[in-house]
Amino acid sequence: MSHDSSAIPARGKQIEQLISIFGDPVDVTMPALFVYGHSSCGKTIVLNHVLEKLKVPHVVVNCTECYTNSVLFSAILQGLSGDNDLGSWKCDNLNDLGRNLRKVYESQSWNETVYIVFDKAERLRDREVNLLPALINLQELTSLNFCVILVSELPWEKFYNGVGIRQPFIVFFPDYTKSELGEILCHCRPDGVDREFYQHYISIVLAVFSLACRDLRELKHLSELNFSTYCAPVKAGKFDEGDKHKLWKHVEPHLKEALQQLYLRKVSSEEWMKLHDITESGDATVLKPVKNSDTIELPFYSKFLLIAAYIASYNPASTDKRFFVKNAGRMKKTARSMKKDERKNSHLRGPHAFPLDRMMAIFYSIVDSRVPPTANIFSQISTLVTLHLLAKIGHEDEIDCPRYKCTVSLDFISAVAKTMNFDIVRYLFDFV
Amino acid sequence: MSKMDKTLLENAKSIIKERLCKSGYSHNVRADIDIAALDLGNLLQRTVEFGESNSVLVVGAKGSGKSTLINRVLEDIHNDSKNAKNLLIVKLNGYLQTDDRIALAEITRQLKLENTIGDKVFGSFAETLAFLLEALRSGDMSKSQPIIIILEEFDLFAQHKNQTLLYNLFDIAQAGTTPLAVIGITCRLDVMELLEKRVKSRFSHRQIYICNPSTLENYVQQFTDVLLLDKAFGKTAKHKAFVKKWNSHVENLTKNSSVLEILHKQFNYCKEASPLHQILFLPVCSLSQEHQEITPADIAESSQLIFNDSKANILHGVSVLELCLIIAMSHLTNIYEGEPFNFQMVYNEFLKFSQKKSHILQNYTKPVVLKAFEHLIELELLKTKDHFMTHSGKLQKEYRPMILLVDHSQLREAVAKYPGCPTDVKQWAESSIV
């Protein structure tokens, strides 16, 4: 059987393998297949392509979308029967699924293999323990010619769940090589763009991103996002299309900035385009920094409370004396205290919980003016907890001395301390 | 090449494919199954002919031929017994009938009693049970139709609440009014421990054990049997010639030393038939006009695919940044003697490396590295340490204790195989000193 490999580049071998496994439509095939490979390496598209091409009855269900058994089962039945009436295929246990599948099979008078594809099959592991083994045995359970195909990013051994599960036939989709990625990205170029011109652009994109990202979907998104920036000087008539070096110089800073935002999607694509369009008009490639969402405005005392909480979380209680008691005298520097144990570094190990009293003591000693301990102050603490800047540890009923943890990062607290002209690094044991 | 030969090959291909894929219909002749079939056949014959009730468990590992046994015995009874047309067979499966209510409804359905129960409320468990019990109890040994109830995945029925179904079935079988044979099929050897005392005491304690082939010779024999064609293939001279040619080719194949070596290796891993079938599946599928015989090279290639280390496959596809993080984690696990690490420590190691050694990897902000780290968690190459799961909600994700699920040797292999791996990354994988 021949196929058209141009529709899906770089997956010819997998398509051929699947076609040979499926074989003649009326033949019995493996009761279950397991297809795995990294995300966006063409598993679903290849399966769809092959099943469409062979014109065999099939249904593809996504296990993330079908979040309960009854939704999953009715999606299968609806897909196979082509009947969109929601009510008619209601079924919530495997017994009814088996009966209804037989009904559909007989009503359509099929005699060929029927394929049921479960995309994101790793989700099935979270369901009841016997669902997955039952689905894998579907051919035997219904004694009809079904083939169940599980598609997942995880290897098969992650599916063992201790109840004994028959191993399906495993098909692996290898990741794309760099040149294959280039080929595919070129294949998806916008209409009316010269292939060679785009190819050169793609090679720049790959050079910048390939170390950090081999996910086709993300690379495609990035290349589409930045292509207009790349084209702009050509459109404005500043450079020629063949001026590769100049174009590279022009687009590189934009791509470098995109690399800082890889996968993060802090701004929407539209905003990103706009942001980079402004810089287009000017000749200089000075980039406006993306607005830092890491800082938020807080009341005066809240900021100090947060700083106090940070210090309490990251310093050992034994060192408080050294930082906050006036005339504490020079601390004796013994050989033991000099040698810092990396294991005890709380910036590596994470914040410790501290009692409220300790935080208040630090707070009073870092705020210059005298602050009466009013309800106002304490209400600000609970505000910080609601903002998830502090976390309350322990049970709700410990009201006499609640314990907290500070959950902000060093960068965040440094930014806050800077606005208060408070040099926080001087007060942190890890940096002394 | 004539057209006739093409269809012959296609025919042979689909016959062998059916043998490989369909479970419960092994055509292999196996002495132990023959003996068990004789036992079980006798037992069921007595139910069918003389109305004796009985209960029996068939125990054996997955793929050892339990369903084959049952299917063969039922077929024999169907062919031989004169009372066979009266026989009612009810097949239940623990995967499908997940609780007693569904199981009862299914029994009613398979006994074709829906019409009798039609005007009653079908959903009520107690009513259906009472109705069924009455129907089953009211029979007598000589006049009633014999019933065979087959419970596949018997162990799952034992997990149903109060084991009501099992209790009643065994109770009726013991009472001996209606001729009823209950056959349980399971792969759990400890299945008796699962039964409650009152259920256990009503069971006849008859068990039939089936084992996988125990010697390599049997295993190789199984391999040959699947491929060999028999007389049923066709009667014309052309058919016979094809069968002769094919069979002699199969004989040659099983004498080939590299094939035998692969079979031996597989046998040492697992004696079950299904992995053997999987090895044969691709070579059989790829049979075509241009490729008319299974060569030892085909077998070697497909076994290679099956023995492929899936973790190595996954590691091959991660980005260099993610690979660096795994190297950092591997070093941390090594330094702290298996104690868990968190993202902050990994990031710290990564920074040390990228600042001192590798200038190409310097441009990543912490959130980007964190995303890469999370991708690795998604791939389940590392996992949260169990007992921290409960209050992980309170813990920032940077500080969540994690453990690496990649062995150092696996990592070393992955780095060696990685396409275009930067040299400094390779060196870092070898030694933790930067």
PDB file of N, CA, C and O in Angstrom, chain A residues 210-243:
ATOM      1  N   SER A 210      17.263  25.737  19.782  1.00  0.00           N
ATOM      2  CA  SER A 210      17.296  24.268  19.799  1.00  0.00           C
ATOM      3  C   SER A 210      17.880  23.689  21.087  1.00  0.00           C
ATOM      4  O   SER A 210      17.530  22.580  21.465  1.00  0.00           O
ATOM      5  N   LEU A 211      18.749  24.423  21.772  1.00  0.00           N
ATOM      6  CA  LEU A 211      19.310  23.853  23.004  1.00  0.00           C
ATOM      7  C   LEU A 211      18.264  23.746  24.097  1.00  0.00           C
ATOM      8  O   LEU A 211      18.296  22.838  24.921  1.00  0.00           O
ATOM      9  N   ALA A 212      17.326  24.695  24.109  1.00  0.00           N
ATOM     10  CA  ALA A 212      16.375  24.714  25.215  1.00  0.00           C
ATOM     11  C   ALA A 212      15.063  24.050  24.866  1.00  0.00           C
ATOM     12  O   ALA A 212      14.304  23.687  25.750  1.00  0.00           O
ATOM     13  N   CYS A 213      14.786  23.886  23.602  1.00  0.00           N
ATOM     14  CA  CYS A 213      13.435  23.461  23.246  1.00  0.00           C
ATOM     15  C   CYS A 213      13.466  22.635  21.976  1.00  0.00           C
ATOM     16  O   CYS A 213      13.978  23.060  20.954  1.00  0.00           O
ATOM     17  N   ARG A 214      12.924  21.420  22.060  1.00  0.00           N
ATOM     18  CA  ARG A 214      12.828  20.617  20.850  1.00  0.00           C
ATOM     19  C   ARG A 214      11.379  20.266  20.566  1.00  0.00           C
ATOM     20  O   ARG A 214      11.083  19.355  19.813  1.00  0.00           O
ATOM     21  N   ASP A 215      10.505  21.015  21.186  1.00  0.00           N
ATOM     22  CA  ASP A 215       9.081  20.772  21.029  1.00  0.00           C
ATOM     23  C   ASP A 215       8.592  21.499  19.779  1.00  0.00           C
ATOM     24  O   ASP A 215       8.667  22.719  19.688  1.00  0.00           O
ATOM     25  N   LEU A 216       8.114  20.737  18.820  1.00  0.00           N
ATOM     26  CA  LEU A 216       7.710  21.317  17.538  1.00  0.00           C
ATOM     27  C   LEU A 216       6.637  22.388  17.710  1.00  0.00           C
ATOM     28  O   LEU A 216       6.673  23.428  17.077  1.00  0.00           O
ATOM     29  N   ARG A 217       5.706  22.133  18.610  1.00  0.00           N
ATOM     30  CA  ARG A 217       4.583  23.051  18.764  1.00  0.00           C
ATOM     31  C   ARG A 217       5.075  24.423  19.209  1.00  0.00           C
ATOM     32  O   ARG A 217       4.685  25.451  18.675  1.00  0.00           O
ATOM     33  N   GLU A 218       5.991  24.413  20.206  1.00  0.00           N
ATOM     34  CA  GLU A 218       6.507  25.676  20.724  1.00  0.00           C
ATOM     35  C   GLU A 218       7.361  26.377  19.664  1.00  0.00           C
ATOM     36  O   GLU A 218       7.266  27.589  19.483  1.00  0.00           O
ATOM     37  N   LEU A 219       8.174  25.606  18.953  1.00  0.00           N
ATOM     38  CA  LEU A 219       9.026  26.209  17.926  1.00  0.00           C
ATOM     39  C   LEU A 219       8.179  26.833  16.816  1.00  0.00           C
ATOM     40  O   LEU A 219       8.506  27.904  16.309  1.00  0.00           O
ATOM     41  N   LYS A 220       7.092  26.168  16.495  1.00  0.00           N
ATOM     42  CA  LYS A 220       6.216  26.681  15.451  1.00  0.00           C
ATOM     43  C   LYS A 220       5.585  27.997  15.918  1.00  0.00           C
ATOM     44  O   LYS A 220       5.551  28.977  15.178  1.00  0.00           O
ATOM     45  N   HIS A 221       5.145  27.986  17.151  1.00  0.00           N
ATOM     46  CA  HIS A 221       4.559  29.195  17.727  1.00  0.00           C
ATOM     47  C   HIS A 221       5.567  30.345  17.680  1.00  0.00           C
ATOM     48  O   HIS A 221       5.251  31.444  17.237  1.00  0.00           O
ATOM     49  N   LEU A 222       6.800  30.062  18.106  1.00  0.00           N
ATOM     50  CA  LEU A 222       7.817  31.111  18.171  1.00  0.00           C
ATOM     51  C   LEU A 222       8.179  31.620  16.779  1.00  0.00           C
ATOM     52  O   LEU A 222       8.339  32.817  16.577  1.00  0.00           O
ATOM     53  N   SER A 223       8.281  30.693  15.841  1.00  0.00           N
ATOM     54  CA  SER A 223       8.688  31.139  14.508  1.00  0.00           C
ATOM     55  C   SER A 223       7.580  31.961  13.860  1.00  0.00           C
ATOM     56  O   SER A 223       7.853  32.929  13.167  1.00  0.00           O
ATOM     57  N   GLU A 224       6.341  31.598  14.119  1.00  0.00           N
ATOM     58  CA  GLU A 224       5.247  32.393  13.560  1.00  0.00           C
ATOM     59  C   GLU A 224       5.186  33.770  14.210  1.00  0.00           C
ATOM     60  O   GLU A 224       4.929  34.778  13.564  1.00  0.00           O
ATOM     61  N   LEU A 225       5.459  33.769  15.494  1.00  0.00           N
ATOM     62  CA  LEU A 225       5.345  35.010  16.266  1.00  0.00           C
ATOM     63  C   LEU A 225       6.358  36.046  15.807  1.00  0.00           C
ATOM     64  O   LEU A 225       6.061  37.235  15.719  1.00  0.00           O
ATOM     65  N   ASN A 226       7.560  35.583  15.516  1.00  0.00           N
ATOM     66  CA  ASN A 226       8.627  36.536  15.229  1.00  0.00           C
ATOM     67  C   ASN A 226       8.879  36.765  13.753  1.00  0.00           C
ATOM     68  O   ASN A 226       9.754  37.547  13.390  1.00  0.00           O
ATOM     69  N   PHE A 227       8.108  36.087  12.918  1.00  0.00           N
ATOM     70  CA  PHE A 227       8.398  36.186  11.495  1.00  0.00           C
ATOM     71  C   PHE A 227       8.151  37.602  10.965  1.00  0.00           C
ATOM     72  O   PHE A 227       8.911  38.108  10.147  1.00  0.00           O
ATOM     73  N   SER A 228       7.097  38.256  11.473  1.00  0.00           N
ATOM     74  CA  SER A 228       6.800  39.590  10.964  1.00  0.00           C
ATOM     75  C   SER A 228       7.938  40.552  11.314  1.00  0.00           C
ATOM     76  O   SER A 228       8.264  41.444  10.537  1.00  0.00           O
ATOM     77  N   THR A 229       8.549  40.351  12.494  1.00  0.00           N
ATOM     78  CA  THR A 229       9.692  41.177  12.873  1.00  0.00           C
ATOM     79  C   THR A 229      10.837  40.979  11.886  1.00  0.00           C
ATOM     80  O   THR A 229      11.518  41.917  11.490  1.00  0.00           O
ATOM     81  N   TYR A 230      11.028  39.720  11.521  1.00  0.00           N
ATOM     82  CA  TYR A 230      12.111  39.375  10.602  1.00  0.00           C
ATOM     83  C   TYR A 230      11.876  40.020   9.236  1.00  0.00           C
ATOM     84  O   TYR A 230      12.809  40.511   8.606  1.00  0.00           O
ATOM     85  N   CYS A 231      10.606  40.004   8.822  1.00  0.00           N
ATOM     86  CA  CYS A 231      10.280  40.490   7.486  1.00  0.00           C
ATOM     87  C   CYS A 231      10.274  42.010   7.393  1.00  0.00           C
ATOM     88  O   CYS A 231      10.418  42.565   6.312  1.00  0.00           O
ATOM     89  N   ALA A 232      10.025  42.666   8.546  1.00  0.00           N
ATOM     90  CA  ALA A 232       9.730  44.101   8.519  1.00  0.00           C
ATOM     91  C   ALA A 232      10.723  44.926   7.701  1.00  0.00           C
ATOM     92  O   ALA A 232      10.299  45.717   6.843  1.00  0.00           O
ATOM     93  N   PRO A 233      12.045  44.773   7.915  1.00  0.00           N
ATOM     94  CA  PRO A 233      12.977  45.604   7.147  1.00  0.00           C
ATOM     95  C   PRO A 233      12.893  45.350   5.652  1.00  0.00           C
ATOM     96  O   PRO A 233      13.085  46.271   4.865  1.00  0.00           O
ATOM     97  N   VAL A 234      12.581  44.102   5.282  1.00  0.00           N
ATOM     98  CA  VAL A 234      12.469  43.799   3.854  1.00  0.00           C
ATOM     99  C   VAL A 234      11.273  44.517   3.275  1.00  0.00           C
ATOM    100  O   VAL A 234      11.328  45.120   2.203  1.00  0.00           O
ATOM    101  N   LYS A 235      10.172  44.480   4.048  1.00  0.00           N
ATOM    102  CA  LYS A 235       8.958  45.133   3.586  1.00  0.00           C
ATOM    103  C   LYS A 235       9.161  46.639   3.491  1.00  0.00           C
ATOM    104  O   LYS A 235       8.676  47.286   2.570  1.00  0.00           O
ATOM    105  N   ALA A 236       9.892  47.181   4.485  1.00  0.00           N
ATOM    106  CA  ALA A 236      10.133  48.623   4.477  1.00  0.00           C
ATOM    107  C   ALA A 236      11.140  49.000   3.396  1.00  0.00           C
ATOM    108  O   ALA A 236      11.368  50.179   3.138  1.00  0.00           O
ATOM    109  N   GLY A 237      11.744  48.008   2.798  1.00  0.00           N
ATOM    110  CA  GLY A 237      12.676  48.265   1.709  1.00  0.00           C
ATOM    111  C   GLY A 237      14.074  48.631   2.178  1.00  0.00           C
ATOM    112  O   GLY A 237      14.868  49.170   1.429  1.00  0.00           O
ATOM    113  N   LYS A 238      14.353  48.350   3.464  1.00  0.00           N
ATOM    114  CA  LYS A 238      15.674  48.727   3.973  1.00  0.00           C
ATOM    115  C   LYS A 238      16.748  47.733   3.530  1.00  0.00           C
ATOM    116  O   LYS A 238      17.811  48.111   3.080  1.00  0.00           O
ATOM    117  N   PHE A 239      16.458  46.439   3.734  1.00  0.00           N
ATOM    118  CA  PHE A 239      17.413  45.425   3.266  1.00  0.00           C
ATOM    119  C   PHE A 239      16.787  44.655   2.121  1.00  0.00           C
ATOM    120  O   PHE A 239      15.576  44.601   1.969  1.00  0.00           O
ATOM    121  N   ASP A 240      17.670  44.001   1.416  1.00  0.00           N
ATOM    122  CA  ASP A 240      17.233  43.105   0.361  1.00  0.00           C
ATOM    123  C   ASP A 240      16.910  41.745   0.984  1.00  0.00           C
ATOM    124  O   ASP A 240      17.372  41.428   2.075  1.00  0.00           O
ATOM    125  N   GLU A 241      16.115  40.930   0.293  1.00  0.00           N
ATOM    126  CA  GLU A 241      15.777  39.608   0.823  1.00  0.00           C
ATOM    127  C   GLU A 241      16.999  38.726   0.999  1.00  0.00           C
ATOM    128  O   GLU A 241      17.059  37.865   1.850  1.00  0.00           O
ATOM    129  N   GLY A 242      17.989  38.950   0.166  1.00  0.00           N
ATOM    130  CA  GLY A 242      19.178  38.102   0.216  1.00  0.00           C
ATOM    131  C   GLY A 242      20.188  38.558   1.253  1.00  0.00           C
ATOM    132  O   GLY A 242      21.206  37.891   1.476  1.00  0.00           O
ATOM    133  N   ASP A 243      19.915  39.646   1.901  1.00  0.00           N
ATOM    134  CA  ASP A 243      20.870  40.219   2.852  1.00  0.00           C
ATOM    135  C   ASP A 243      20.858  39.453   4.160  1.00  0.00           C
ATOM    136  O   ASP A 243      20.427  39.952   5.196  1.00  0.00           O
TER     137      ASP A 243
END
